[in-house]
Coordinates of C-alpha atoms in Angstrom, one line a residue:
M30 CA 36.9 153.0 90.1
N31 CA 37.4 149.8 91.9
K32 CA 41.1 148.8 93.3
Y33 CA 42.1 147.1 89.9
R34 CA 41.6 150.8 87.7
V35 CA 43.7 153.1 89.7
F36 CA 45.7 150.5 89.5
F37 CA 45.5 150.1 85.4
F38 CA 45.9 153.6 85.5
F39 CA 48.6 154.0 87.5
V40 CA 50.9 151.7 85.7
I41 CA 49.5 153.0 82.6
F42 CA 50.8 156.6 83.9
I43 CA 54.4 155.2 85.4
S44 CA 54.7 154.1 81.9
I45 CA 53.6 156.8 80.1
N46 CA 55.6 158.9 82.2
T47 CA 59.2 156.2 82.0
F48 CA 58.8 156.4 78.3
S49 CA 59.2 160.2 78.1
Q50 CA 61.3 160.3 80.8
N51 CA 63.5 158.0 78.9
T52 CA 62.9 160.4 75.5
A53 CA 63.7 163.0 77.2
N54 CA 67.3 161.9 77.8
D55 CA 68.6 160.9 75.1
T56 CA 67.6 164.1 73.5
D57 CA 69.3 166.2 76.5
L58 CA 72.0 163.1 76.2
R59 CA 72.6 163.3 72.3
T60 CA 72.6 167.3 72.5
L61 CA 75.1 167.3 74.9
V62 CA 77.2 165.4 72.6
T63 CA 76.3 167.4 70.0
L64 CA 77.5 170.5 71.5
L65 CA 81.0 168.9 72.4
D66 CA 81.4 167.7 68.7
Y67 CA 81.1 171.7 67.4
I68 CA 83.5 173.4 70.2
S69 CA 86.2 170.7 69.2
K70 CA 85.5 170.8 65.2
D71 CA 84.5 175.2 64.8
Y72 CA 87.0 176.1 67.7
P73 CA 89.9 177.3 65.3
V74 CA 87.2 179.6 64.0
A75 CA 86.5 181.1 66.8
V76 CA 90.7 181.3 68.5
E77 CA 94.2 182.0 66.6
N78 CA 97.2 182.2 68.9
G79 CA 95.3 183.0 71.7
E80 CA 93.3 186.3 70.2
I81 CA 89.8 186.0 69.2
I82 CA 89.2 186.0 65.5
N83 CA 85.6 185.6 65.1
E84 CA 83.5 187.7 67.7
F85 CA 80.4 185.8 66.4
E86 CA 82.3 182.0 66.5
F87 CA 83.5 182.9 70.2
A88 CA 80.2 183.6 71.8
E89 CA 79.0 180.8 70.6
M90 CA 81.7 178.7 71.6
S91 CA 81.0 180.4 75.3
E92 CA 77.6 179.5 75.0
F93 CA 77.8 176.3 74.0
A94 CA 80.2 175.8 76.3
K95 CA 77.8 176.9 79.3
K96 CA 74.8 175.1 77.8
S97 CA 76.9 171.6 78.5
I98 CA 77.3 172.0 82.0
A99 CA 73.5 173.2 82.7
L100 CA 72.6 170.0 80.4
Q101 CA 75.2 167.7 82.5
Q102 CA 73.3 169.4 86.2
D103 CA 69.2 168.0 84.5
L104 CA 70.5 164.7 83.2
L105 CA 71.9 164.2 87.1
P106 CA 68.0 163.3 88.6
T107 CA 68.0 160.8 86.2
I108 CA 71.2 159.0 85.4
N109 CA 72.2 157.6 88.3
N110 CA 75.4 157.0 87.4
T111 CA 79.0 158.3 89.3
R112 CA 81.1 158.7 86.4
F113 CA 78.6 160.7 85.1
E114 CA 78.3 162.5 88.3
K115 CA 81.9 163.3 87.5
L116 CA 82.0 165.0 84.3
D117 CA 81.1 168.4 85.9
E118 CA 84.4 168.7 86.3
P119 CA 86.0 168.7 83.2
L120 CA 83.0 170.5 81.5
R121 CA 83.6 173.1 84.1
E122 CA 87.5 173.0 82.9
L123 CA 86.2 173.4 79.4
Q124 CA 84.1 176.4 80.3
Q125 CA 87.4 177.8 81.5
A126 CA 90.0 177.2 78.7
V127 CA 87.6 178.4 76.0
A128 CA 87.3 181.8 78.2
D129 CA 91.3 181.5 78.5
K130 CA 90.9 181.3 75.3
K131 CA 93.1 178.6 75.3
N132 CA 94.8 176.8 71.9
P133 CA 92.8 175.1 70.0
E134 CA 94.7 171.2 70.5
A135 CA 94.2 171.6 73.6
I136 CA 89.9 172.5 73.7
S137 CA 89.3 170.1 71.2
T138 CA 91.5 167.2 73.4
I139 CA 88.9 168.4 76.8
A140 CA 85.8 168.2 74.5
L141 CA 86.4 165.1 72.6
N142 CA 87.6 163.3 75.9
I143 CA 84.4 163.9 78.0
K144 CA 82.5 163.0 75.0
N145 CA 84.0 159.1 74.8
K146 CA 84.1 159.2 78.4
I147 CA 79.8 159.6 77.6
L148 CA 79.7 157.2 74.9
D149 CA 81.8 154.6 76.5
L150 CA 79.1 155.2 79.3
G151 CA 76.6 152.8 77.2
I152 CA 74.0 154.7 78.0
L153 CA 73.2 156.4 74.3
K154 CA 72.6 154.2 71.9
I155 CA 75.7 155.3 68.8
T156 CA 74.5 151.6 66.3
P157 CA 72.0 150.8 64.0
N158 CA 70.4 147.8 64.4
R159 CA 71.1 146.5 61.3
Y160 CA 73.8 148.0 58.6
P161 CA 72.3 151.0 57.1
S162 CA 70.9 151.6 53.5
L163 CA 72.8 153.7 51.2
K164 CA 70.0 153.4 48.4
N165 CA 67.9 153.9 50.8
G166 CA 69.8 157.0 52.0
A167 CA 69.9 158.0 48.8
T168 CA 66.4 158.3 48.4
L169 CA 66.2 160.4 51.5
Y170 CA 68.6 162.9 50.8
Q171 CA 66.8 163.0 47.6
N172 CA 63.8 164.2 49.5
N173 CA 64.9 166.6 52.4
C174 CA 68.3 167.5 51.8
V175 CA 68.8 169.1 48.4
S176 CA 68.0 172.3 48.5
C177 CA 70.4 173.2 51.0
H178 CA 73.3 170.5 51.1
G179 CA 73.4 170.5 46.5
G180 CA 72.4 167.6 44.6
K181 CA 76.4 166.8 45.4
G182 CA 76.4 167.6 49.9
Y183 CA 78.8 170.8 48.5
G184 CA 76.8 172.8 50.7
N185 CA 75.3 175.0 47.5
G186 CA 71.7 173.5 47.0
A187 CA 69.1 176.3 45.3
L188 CA 68.0 177.9 49.1
A189 CA 71.7 177.8 50.3
G190 CA 72.4 181.5 49.6
N191 CA 69.5 182.5 51.8
L192 CA 71.4 181.0 55.1
N193 CA 73.5 181.8 57.1
P194 CA 75.4 179.8 59.0
A195 CA 75.6 178.6 55.5
P196 CA 74.6 174.5 55.0
T197 CA 77.0 172.3 55.3
N198 CA 79.8 170.8 52.6
F199 CA 80.6 167.7 53.5
H200 CA 83.1 167.6 51.2
E201 CA 84.8 169.4 54.0
A202 CA 83.3 168.9 57.1
Q203 CA 85.0 166.0 59.1
L204 CA 81.9 163.8 60.6
S205 CA 80.9 160.8 61.7
P206 CA 78.4 159.0 60.9
L207 CA 76.7 159.8 65.0
Q208 CA 77.5 163.3 64.4
A209 CA 75.6 163.4 61.7
Y210 CA 72.3 161.3 62.9
N211 CA 72.3 163.7 66.1
V212 CA 72.3 166.8 64.1
I213 CA 69.4 165.5 61.1
K214 CA 67.2 164.3 64.8
L215 CA 67.9 167.3 67.1
G216 CA 68.1 170.0 64.1
I217 CA 70.5 173.1 65.3
E218 CA 68.7 175.8 66.8
G219 CA 69.5 179.3 65.2
T220 CA 70.3 177.8 62.2
G221 CA 68.7 176.7 58.8
M222 CA 69.2 173.2 60.2
A223 CA 65.9 171.7 61.0
S224 CA 64.8 168.4 63.1
Y225 CA 64.4 165.6 60.5
N226 CA 62.8 163.3 63.8
R227 CA 59.9 162.6 61.9
L228 CA 61.9 159.9 59.9
T229 CA 62.4 156.3 61.7
E230 CA 65.8 154.9 62.9
E231 CA 66.4 153.2 60.6
E232 CA 65.8 156.1 57.8
L233 CA 68.1 158.3 59.9
W234 CA 70.8 155.8 59.8
D235 CA 70.4 155.3 56.4
L236 CA 71.0 158.7 55.5
S237 CA 73.6 159.7 58.0
F238 CA 75.6 157.0 56.2
Y239 CA 75.1 158.8 53.1
V240 CA 76.1 162.0 53.5
L241 CA 79.0 160.4 54.4
S242 CA 79.8 158.5 51.5
L243 CA 79.2 161.7 49.5
K244 CA 83.4 163.2 49.7
H245 CA 84.0 159.3 48.4
N246 CA 81.4 159.0 45.7
E247 CA 84.6 158.0 42.8
E248 CA 85.7 155.1 45.4
I249 CA 82.7 152.7 44.4
S250 CA 84.6 149.2 44.6
R251 CA 83.7 147.0 46.6
A252 CA 85.8 145.0 49.2
P253 CA 84.8 143.6 51.8
L254 CA 85.5 144.9 55.4
P255 CA 88.2 144.1 57.6
S256 CA 87.5 141.2 60.0
N257 CA 88.5 143.8 63.0
L258 CA 86.0 147.0 62.1
H259 CA 82.4 146.4 63.4
L260 CA 79.7 148.7 62.9
D261 CA 79.6 150.3 66.3
S262 CA 83.5 152.0 65.3
I263 CA 82.0 153.1 61.6
S264 CA 79.3 154.2 63.5
K265 CA 80.7 156.9 65.9
W266 CA 85.0 157.2 64.0
N267 CA 85.3 160.2 61.3
D268 CA 87.2 159.7 58.4
E269 CA 90.5 160.8 60.4
E270 CA 89.6 158.4 63.1
L271 CA 89.1 155.7 60.0
Q272 CA 91.7 156.6 58.4
H273 CA 94.2 156.0 61.6
F274 CA 92.7 152.6 62.3
L275 CA 93.3 151.3 58.3
N276 CA 96.5 152.3 58.8
K277 CA 97.5 150.7 62.1
S278 CA 95.2 147.6 60.7
F279 CA 97.3 147.1 57.4
S280 CA 94.2 146.7 55.6
N281 CA 94.3 147.2 51.6
I282 CA 90.8 148.7 51.8
T283 CA 90.8 152.9 52.1
V284 CA 88.0 155.0 53.8
G285 CA 85.8 155.7 50.7
Q286 CA 85.7 151.6 50.2
V287 CA 83.9 151.8 53.7
R288 CA 81.9 154.9 53.6
N289 CA 80.2 152.8 50.3
Y290 CA 80.4 149.5 51.8
E291 CA 77.3 148.5 51.4
P292 CA 76.0 144.4 52.3
E293 CA 74.6 142.3 49.7
R294 CA 70.8 141.8 50.3
P295 CA 70.0 139.3 48.1
E296 CA 66.8 138.8 46.9
P297 CA 64.3 136.2 48.9
L298 CA 63.5 134.5 45.2
N299 CA 67.1 134.9 43.5
V300 CA 68.0 133.0 47.4
A301 CA 65.4 130.5 46.3
M302 CA 66.4 129.9 43.1
T303 CA 70.3 129.4 44.4
N304 CA 69.8 126.6 47.0
L305 CA 67.3 124.9 44.9
D306 CA 70.4 124.1 42.3
L307 CA 72.6 123.4 44.9
S308 CA 69.9 120.8 45.7
Y309 CA 69.8 119.3 42.8
Q310 CA 73.8 119.7 41.4
E311 CA 74.1 117.7 45.4
F312 CA 71.8 115.1 43.8
Q313 CA 73.5 114.1 41.1
K314 CA 76.1 113.7 43.0
G315 CA 74.1 110.5 45.0
N316 CA 74.3 113.7 48.3
N317 CA 70.4 113.5 48.7
K318 CA 70.7 114.4 52.0
I319 CA 72.8 117.6 51.7
A320 CA 70.0 117.9 48.3
E321 CA 67.4 117.7 50.7
K322 CA 68.6 120.5 53.3
Y323 CA 69.4 122.7 49.9
A324 CA 65.4 122.4 49.8
L325 CA 64.4 123.0 52.4
T326 CA 66.5 126.3 52.7
S327 CA 65.8 127.3 49.2
Y328 CA 62.0 127.2 50.2
L329 CA 62.0 128.4 54.2
E330 CA 64.9 130.8 53.3
G331 CA 63.1 132.3 49.7
V332 CA 59.9 131.5 49.0
E333 CA 58.0 131.9 52.1
L334 CA 60.0 135.4 52.5
V335 CA 57.5 136.8 50.2
E336 CA 54.8 134.4 49.5
N337 CA 51.9 136.3 50.6
I338 CA 52.9 139.8 48.7
L339 CA 53.0 137.0 46.0
G340 CA 49.4 135.3 47.1
A341 CA 48.3 138.6 47.3
S342 CA 48.8 138.9 43.3
A343 CA 48.9 135.0 41.9
P344 CA 48.2 132.7 44.6
S345 CA 48.1 130.0 42.3
L346 CA 51.3 130.3 41.4
V347 CA 52.0 130.5 44.8
R348 CA 50.5 127.0 45.0
G349 CA 52.1 125.4 42.3
I350 CA 55.5 125.8 43.5
E351 CA 55.2 124.7 47.4
R352 CA 52.9 122.2 45.7
D353 CA 56.1 120.9 43.5
M354 CA 59.0 122.2 46.5
I355 CA 56.9 118.8 49.2
A356 CA 57.1 116.7 45.8
Y357 CA 60.6 117.6 45.0
R358 CA 61.3 117.0 48.4
K359 CA 59.6 113.8 48.4
A360 CA 61.4 112.6 44.9
L361 CA 64.7 112.9 46.5
Q362 CA 64.3 111.0 49.6
N363 CA 63.0 108.5 47.3
N364 CA 65.6 108.4 45.1
N365 CA 63.4 109.3 42.1
K366 CA 66.1 111.0 39.8
I367 CA 63.4 111.4 36.9
G368 CA 61.2 113.0 39.5
A369 CA 63.7 114.9 40.9
E370 CA 64.2 116.0 37.6
N371 CA 61.0 117.2 36.3
Y372 CA 60.5 118.9 39.4
Y373 CA 63.3 120.4 39.8
N374 CA 62.9 122.1 36.4
A375 CA 59.3 122.8 36.7
L376 CA 60.5 125.3 39.9
K377 CA 62.9 126.6 38.2
E378 CA 59.7 128.6 35.8
K379 CA 57.6 128.2 38.4
I380 CA 60.3 131.1 40.5
T381 CA 61.3 133.0 37.7
S382 CA 57.9 133.5 36.9
A383 CA 57.6 135.0 40.9
K384 CA 60.6 136.9 39.9
T385 CA 58.6 138.6 37.6
V386 CA 55.3 138.6 39.0
L387 CA 57.1 140.3 41.7
A388 CA 59.4 143.3 39.5
E389 CA 55.9 144.2 37.4
K390 CA 54.1 144.0 40.6
D391 CA 53.2 148.5 41.7
Y392 CA 53.7 148.3 45.3
S393 CA 51.4 151.3 46.2
F394 CA 50.5 152.4 48.7
A395 CA 46.9 151.1 48.0
F396 CA 48.6 147.8 47.5
I397 CA 50.7 147.7 51.2
Y398 CA 48.1 149.6 52.6
G399 CA 45.6 146.2 51.8
A400 CA 47.6 143.6 52.0
A401 CA 48.9 144.5 55.7
L402 CA 45.0 145.1 57.0
S403 CA 44.1 141.6 55.3
I404 CA 47.3 140.3 57.7
L405 CA 46.5 142.1 60.3
I406 CA 42.6 141.5 60.6
R407 CA 42.9 137.8 59.7
E408 CA 45.2 137.2 62.2
A409 CA 43.8 139.1 65.3
L410 CA 40.5 137.5 64.5
E411 CA 41.5 134.1 65.7
A412 CA 43.5 135.0 68.5
L413 CA 40.9 137.9 69.7
L414 CA 38.4 134.8 69.3
I415 CA 40.2 132.8 72.0
I416 CA 40.7 135.2 74.2
L417 CA 37.2 136.5 74.6
I418 CA 35.7 133.2 75.1
I419 CA 38.0 133.1 78.3
L420 CA 37.2 136.8 79.5
R421 CA 33.2 135.7 78.8
V422 CA 33.7 132.3 80.6
L423 CA 35.4 133.8 83.6
R424 CA 32.7 136.8 83.9
P425 CA 30.0 134.3 86.0
M426 CA 32.7 133.3 88.1
K427 CA 33.9 136.7 89.1
I428 CA 37.1 135.8 89.9
K429 CA 39.3 138.9 89.5
R430 CA 43.1 137.9 89.1
A431 CA 42.2 135.1 86.3
V432 CA 40.8 138.1 84.8
I433 CA 43.5 140.5 85.0
A434 CA 45.8 137.9 84.6
V435 CA 44.0 137.1 80.6
H436 CA 44.7 140.6 80.2
S437 CA 48.2 141.0 81.3
G438 CA 48.7 138.3 79.1
W439 CA 47.9 139.8 75.8
I440 CA 48.7 142.4 76.3
F441 CA 52.1 141.3 77.4
A442 CA 52.2 139.4 73.4
V443 CA 51.2 142.9 72.2
L444 CA 54.0 144.6 73.5
T445 CA 56.0 142.1 72.5
G446 CA 55.2 141.8 69.2
V447 CA 55.4 145.8 68.7
V448 CA 59.2 145.4 70.7
S449 CA 59.9 142.7 67.3
W450 CA 59.0 145.5 64.8
F451 CA 62.2 146.8 65.4
F452 CA 63.8 144.3 65.6
V453 CA 62.7 142.8 62.5
D454 CA 66.4 142.0 61.2
K455 CA 67.5 140.0 63.8
L456 CA 64.1 137.4 63.5
I457 CA 64.4 137.5 60.0
N458 CA 68.0 136.5 60.5
L459 CA 66.6 133.5 62.0
S460 CA 66.8 130.6 60.2
G461 CA 63.6 129.6 58.3
A462 CA 63.7 126.6 59.8
S463 CA 63.3 128.3 64.2
R464 CA 60.7 130.6 62.8
E465 CA 58.7 128.0 61.3
L466 CA 59.2 125.6 65.0
M467 CA 58.4 128.6 66.9
E468 CA 54.6 129.0 64.9
G469 CA 54.1 125.4 65.1
V470 CA 54.8 124.7 68.6
G471 CA 53.2 127.4 69.7
A472 CA 50.0 126.2 67.3
I473 CA 50.2 122.0 68.8
L474 CA 50.3 124.3 72.9
A475 CA 47.0 126.3 71.6
V476 CA 45.5 123.3 70.4
L477 CA 45.9 120.9 73.4
V478 CA 44.4 123.7 76.2
L479 CA 42.0 124.4 73.2
L480 CA 41.1 120.6 73.4
F481 CA 40.3 120.5 77.3
A482 CA 38.5 123.8 77.5
G483 CA 36.3 122.9 74.6
I484 CA 35.9 119.5 76.4
W485 CA 35.1 121.0 79.7
L486 CA 32.6 124.2 78.1
H487 CA 30.7 121.0 77.0
S488 CA 30.3 119.3 80.1
H489 CA 29.5 122.4 81.8
S490 CA 27.0 123.4 79.3
E491 CA 24.2 122.3 81.6
I492 CA 22.7 124.7 83.8
S493 CA 23.2 122.9 87.0
K494 CA 26.4 120.9 86.4
W495 CA 27.8 125.3 86.1
K496 CA 26.1 126.0 89.7
H497 CA 27.5 122.9 91.0
F498 CA 30.9 123.6 89.5
I499 CA 30.5 127.4 90.8
K500 CA 30.0 126.4 94.1
N501 CA 32.5 123.3 94.7
K502 CA 35.8 124.2 92.3
I503 CA 35.8 128.3 92.4
N504 CA 38.8 127.7 95.2
R505 CA 40.9 125.7 92.6
I506 CA 41.0 128.9 89.8
S507 CA 42.1 130.8 92.4
E508 CA 45.2 129.4 93.2
T509 CA 49.2 131.1 91.1
G510 CA 49.7 128.7 89.4
N511 CA 46.2 129.0 86.8
M512 CA 46.6 132.2 87.1
I513 CA 50.1 131.8 85.8
G514 CA 48.2 128.6 83.4
L515 CA 46.1 131.9 82.1
L516 CA 48.7 134.5 81.4
I517 CA 51.0 132.0 79.7
F518 CA 48.3 130.8 77.5
S519 CA 46.7 134.2 77.3
F520 CA 50.4 134.9 75.8
I521 CA 51.4 131.9 73.4
V522 CA 47.7 132.3 71.3
V523 CA 48.2 136.0 70.4
F524 CA 52.5 136.5 70.3
R525 CA 52.1 132.8 67.6
E526 CA 50.2 135.6 65.1
A527 CA 52.0 139.0 66.5
F528 CA 55.0 137.1 65.7
E529 CA 53.5 136.5 62.1
V530 CA 52.1 139.2 61.7
V531 CA 56.0 141.0 62.5
L532 CA 57.3 139.4 59.9
F533 CA 54.9 139.9 56.7
L534 CA 54.8 143.4 57.5
S535 CA 58.8 143.3 57.0
S536 CA 59.1 142.5 54.1
L537 CA 56.2 144.5 52.6
K538 CA 58.1 147.4 54.4
L539 CA 60.9 146.5 52.2
S540 CA 59.6 146.4 49.0
N541 CA 58.5 149.9 48.8
P542 CA 60.3 152.4 52.1
D543 CA 59.2 155.3 50.8
V544 CA 55.6 154.8 51.5
A545 CA 55.2 151.1 53.2
N546 CA 55.4 153.6 56.8
S547 CA 52.4 155.2 56.1
A548 CA 50.2 152.9 54.2
I549 CA 51.2 150.0 57.4
N550 CA 50.2 152.3 60.1
W551 CA 47.2 153.5 57.9
A552 CA 45.9 149.6 58.4
L553 CA 47.2 149.5 61.9
L554 CA 44.6 152.1 62.9
T555 CA 42.3 150.5 60.8
S556 CA 42.3 147.3 61.7
V557 CA 42.0 148.2 66.0
I558 CA 38.7 150.4 64.5
I559 CA 37.0 146.9 63.0
I560 CA 39.0 145.3 65.9
A561 CA 37.0 147.1 68.6
I562 CA 33.5 146.9 66.6
I563 CA 33.4 143.5 66.4
T564 CA 34.0 143.0 70.4
I565 CA 31.9 145.4 71.0
V566 CA 29.6 143.6 69.0
F567 CA 31.0 140.1 70.0
L568 CA 30.0 141.3 73.9
K569 CA 26.7 142.3 72.9
F570 CA 26.0 139.0 71.4
T571 CA 27.5 136.7 74.3
K572 CA 25.9 138.5 77.6
E573 CA 22.1 138.0 76.4
L574 CA 22.8 134.5 76.4
P575 CA 22.2 132.0 78.8
V576 CA 25.4 130.2 80.9
G577 CA 24.7 127.2 79.2
K578 CA 23.9 128.1 76.1
F579 CA 26.9 129.7 75.6
F580 CA 29.2 127.1 77.1
K581 CA 27.6 124.4 73.7
L582 CA 28.4 127.3 71.8
A583 CA 31.9 127.9 72.8
S584 CA 32.3 124.3 72.6
Y585 CA 31.8 124.3 68.9
M586 CA 33.9 127.2 68.4
V587 CA 36.9 125.8 70.7
A588 CA 36.6 123.3 69.0
A589 CA 36.3 124.3 65.2
L590 CA 40.4 126.4 66.1
A591 CA 41.7 123.6 67.8
I592 CA 41.2 121.6 64.4
V593 CA 41.9 124.4 62.1
L594 CA 45.6 125.4 64.8
T595 CA 46.5 121.5 64.3
G596 CA 46.5 122.1 60.6
K597 CA 48.7 125.1 60.7
G598 CA 51.0 123.9 63.4
I599 CA 51.5 120.5 61.1
M600 CA 52.1 122.6 58.6
A601 CA 55.2 124.4 60.4
F602 CA 56.6 121.6 61.4
Q603 CA 56.6 120.2 57.7
E604 CA 58.0 123.4 56.4
A605 CA 60.6 123.0 59.2
G606 CA 61.5 119.8 58.0
Y607 CA 61.0 117.9 61.3
I608 CA 57.6 115.9 60.1
P609 CA 57.6 114.0 56.8
I610 CA 55.7 115.2 54.0
S611 CA 52.9 113.0 52.0
P612 CA 51.0 115.0 48.8
I613 CA 47.4 114.0 48.9
D614 CA 47.3 115.2 45.4
F615 CA 43.0 115.7 45.3
A616 CA 42.6 117.4 48.5
P617 CA 42.2 120.7 48.6
R618 CA 44.3 123.7 50.9
I619 CA 42.3 126.2 52.7
E620 CA 44.3 127.6 54.6
L621 CA 42.2 130.1 56.5
L622 CA 40.5 126.5 58.2
G623 CA 44.1 125.2 58.5
I624 CA 43.6 122.2 55.6
Y625 CA 46.5 121.3 53.4
P626 CA 46.8 118.6 50.9
N627 CA 49.7 116.0 52.4
L628 CA 48.1 113.0 55.0
Q629 CA 49.7 113.7 57.8
S630 CA 47.9 117.4 58.8
I631 CA 44.8 116.1 57.6
L632 CA 45.2 112.1 59.9
A633 CA 46.4 115.2 62.8
Q634 CA 43.4 117.0 62.3
L635 CA 41.1 113.9 62.4
L636 CA 42.8 112.7 65.3
V637 CA 42.0 115.6 67.2
L638 CA 38.0 115.5 65.9
G639 CA 38.0 112.0 66.9
I640 CA 39.0 112.9 70.6
I641 CA 35.8 115.7 70.1
V642 CA 33.5 113.0 69.1
F643 CA 34.4 110.6 71.8
F644 CA 34.2 112.9 75.0
Q645 CA 30.7 114.8 73.6
W646 CA 29.9 110.8 72.8
R647 CA 31.1 110.4 76.5
N648 CA 29.5 113.6 77.7
L649 CA 25.7 112.7 76.5
N650 CA 26.2 109.1 77.5
Q651 CA 26.7 110.8 81.3
K652 CA 23.7 112.9 80.9
A653 CA 21.8 110.0 79.3
D654 CA 23.0 107.6 82.7
K655 CA 21.9 110.7 84.8
S656 CA 18.8 110.8 83.5
S657 CA 17.5 107.2 83.5
Q658 CA 18.7 107.7 87.3
E659 CA 16.5 110.1 88.3
L660 CA 13.5 108.5 86.9
V661 CA 14.3 105.0 88.5
T662 CA 14.8 107.6 91.9
E663 CA 11.0 108.7 90.9
E664 CA 9.6 105.9 90.5

């Protein structure tokens, strides 16, 4: 095993070890916080007026206090924080106070003070990434909790009679969403409360917020939250603490309204229709520029978010909406009142039809699996081909640093894509123009590099030139700057595809949360297997090809990819409103080839094709001149 493999496995080992350690830290910290919550809440059931009134509960409180000290000691080696180290003293004070049967108020004060100090360290995640969905929480509750806690959360489910201690009555318990989250995720040892860590982070928070709403199910009237009431506070406060804040802030909103609050999550096509109406209203007032902005928002923040899902069921409808959107924006730019009115009415009709199609769509496991698999394969193949060509070119050079740079780039891009999946709400909250701009810039940068690569590959397709290059230019490729360039290019090529995949899969996930996670995971596994097979076949086939023939074949493949990405890049800029659109009615739309029916994207592709043809013609002329010179020399 060479040193590079040793290094690779070392990095993998360290990554796995770090991940496992962080997971263990999170679990132990949450357990510590949960134990402190239980001591502060349940101690009055064990002791009253300095006397033990429940031997079992008192033994449990003593055990929890002892366990808290042990957890803090176990965490010390991995949490390098002076404030955390100093918690040993108050934890031992808590243990002694329990042993001395101090009054409940004193115990609660000590326990909650320690808990708040832990939360203030900022090393434990206590806030969801997005505002939780009570609708999804209700579904999760019905599927996982009703049998013990009952349909309305009174702790009187069908299995409750067989459980000791009894299931929590959410109408009586003083819980915060964070406490509920910790208990649901970790479970409670020695009770019927099992761990539900198989749920995703979003699902855990959805369920935690929902169980807090059960005691307030009569207060369903909507009200905006006070501007100074933030999600992190709502997550960590119980109802008493929340009521105290509302009293101080002189807010008219009730605790029940906060617990039942769910932000509006407008359907994308409703957003499209609203902005289309606003656009036409502004156009009628003579505000053409404002009308154009609303029209652009109608597409980017509405139609585009569902076009992949809609395209799987009604591709002609999607093409019709896109075509009419372009024509409508063109009519606004030209102040064409008749055209604007006609396309506005046509778009309203088509968007209404699209809403009907989506409403009738059965987002089954099979549909989500098929849609996810198709997007994963389609986007992965485009990036895979470029990466494989680069690696195949580098193989004869035997520059291991260059190969490592390419692998590092695409691996980092994939990891970035995985991380972005967990922050997908923030990605979706990016403006549509920003998303399109990212895709457009990535595509055009890739085109520039591919053009250079294609010309270079074709010029070195003769074995004599290749040997000359190996002999005279190898040192220049080994320079650090070129390694960084390879890494950046590899990253850009893969990340632009990963970014698009994440956005599409997130829309699929929202369509049917109950089955989407499983379907997407299976699609991901299937796509990995398919891509692995394609990679093996490609490498085996190209390994048998002589260098010259491979370079010639690769130059044609790279040229084709450059033309495809040019079309996609220009279209992304057009959709973001940075480049005007001049439709061509008779031109076809072939997304797979990056062909779009508008003058600007087709001209850009023809320009790239012209550059490729010019350099190939120049290479042929140079080859002919060289042959003539060799013939003259021989004579």
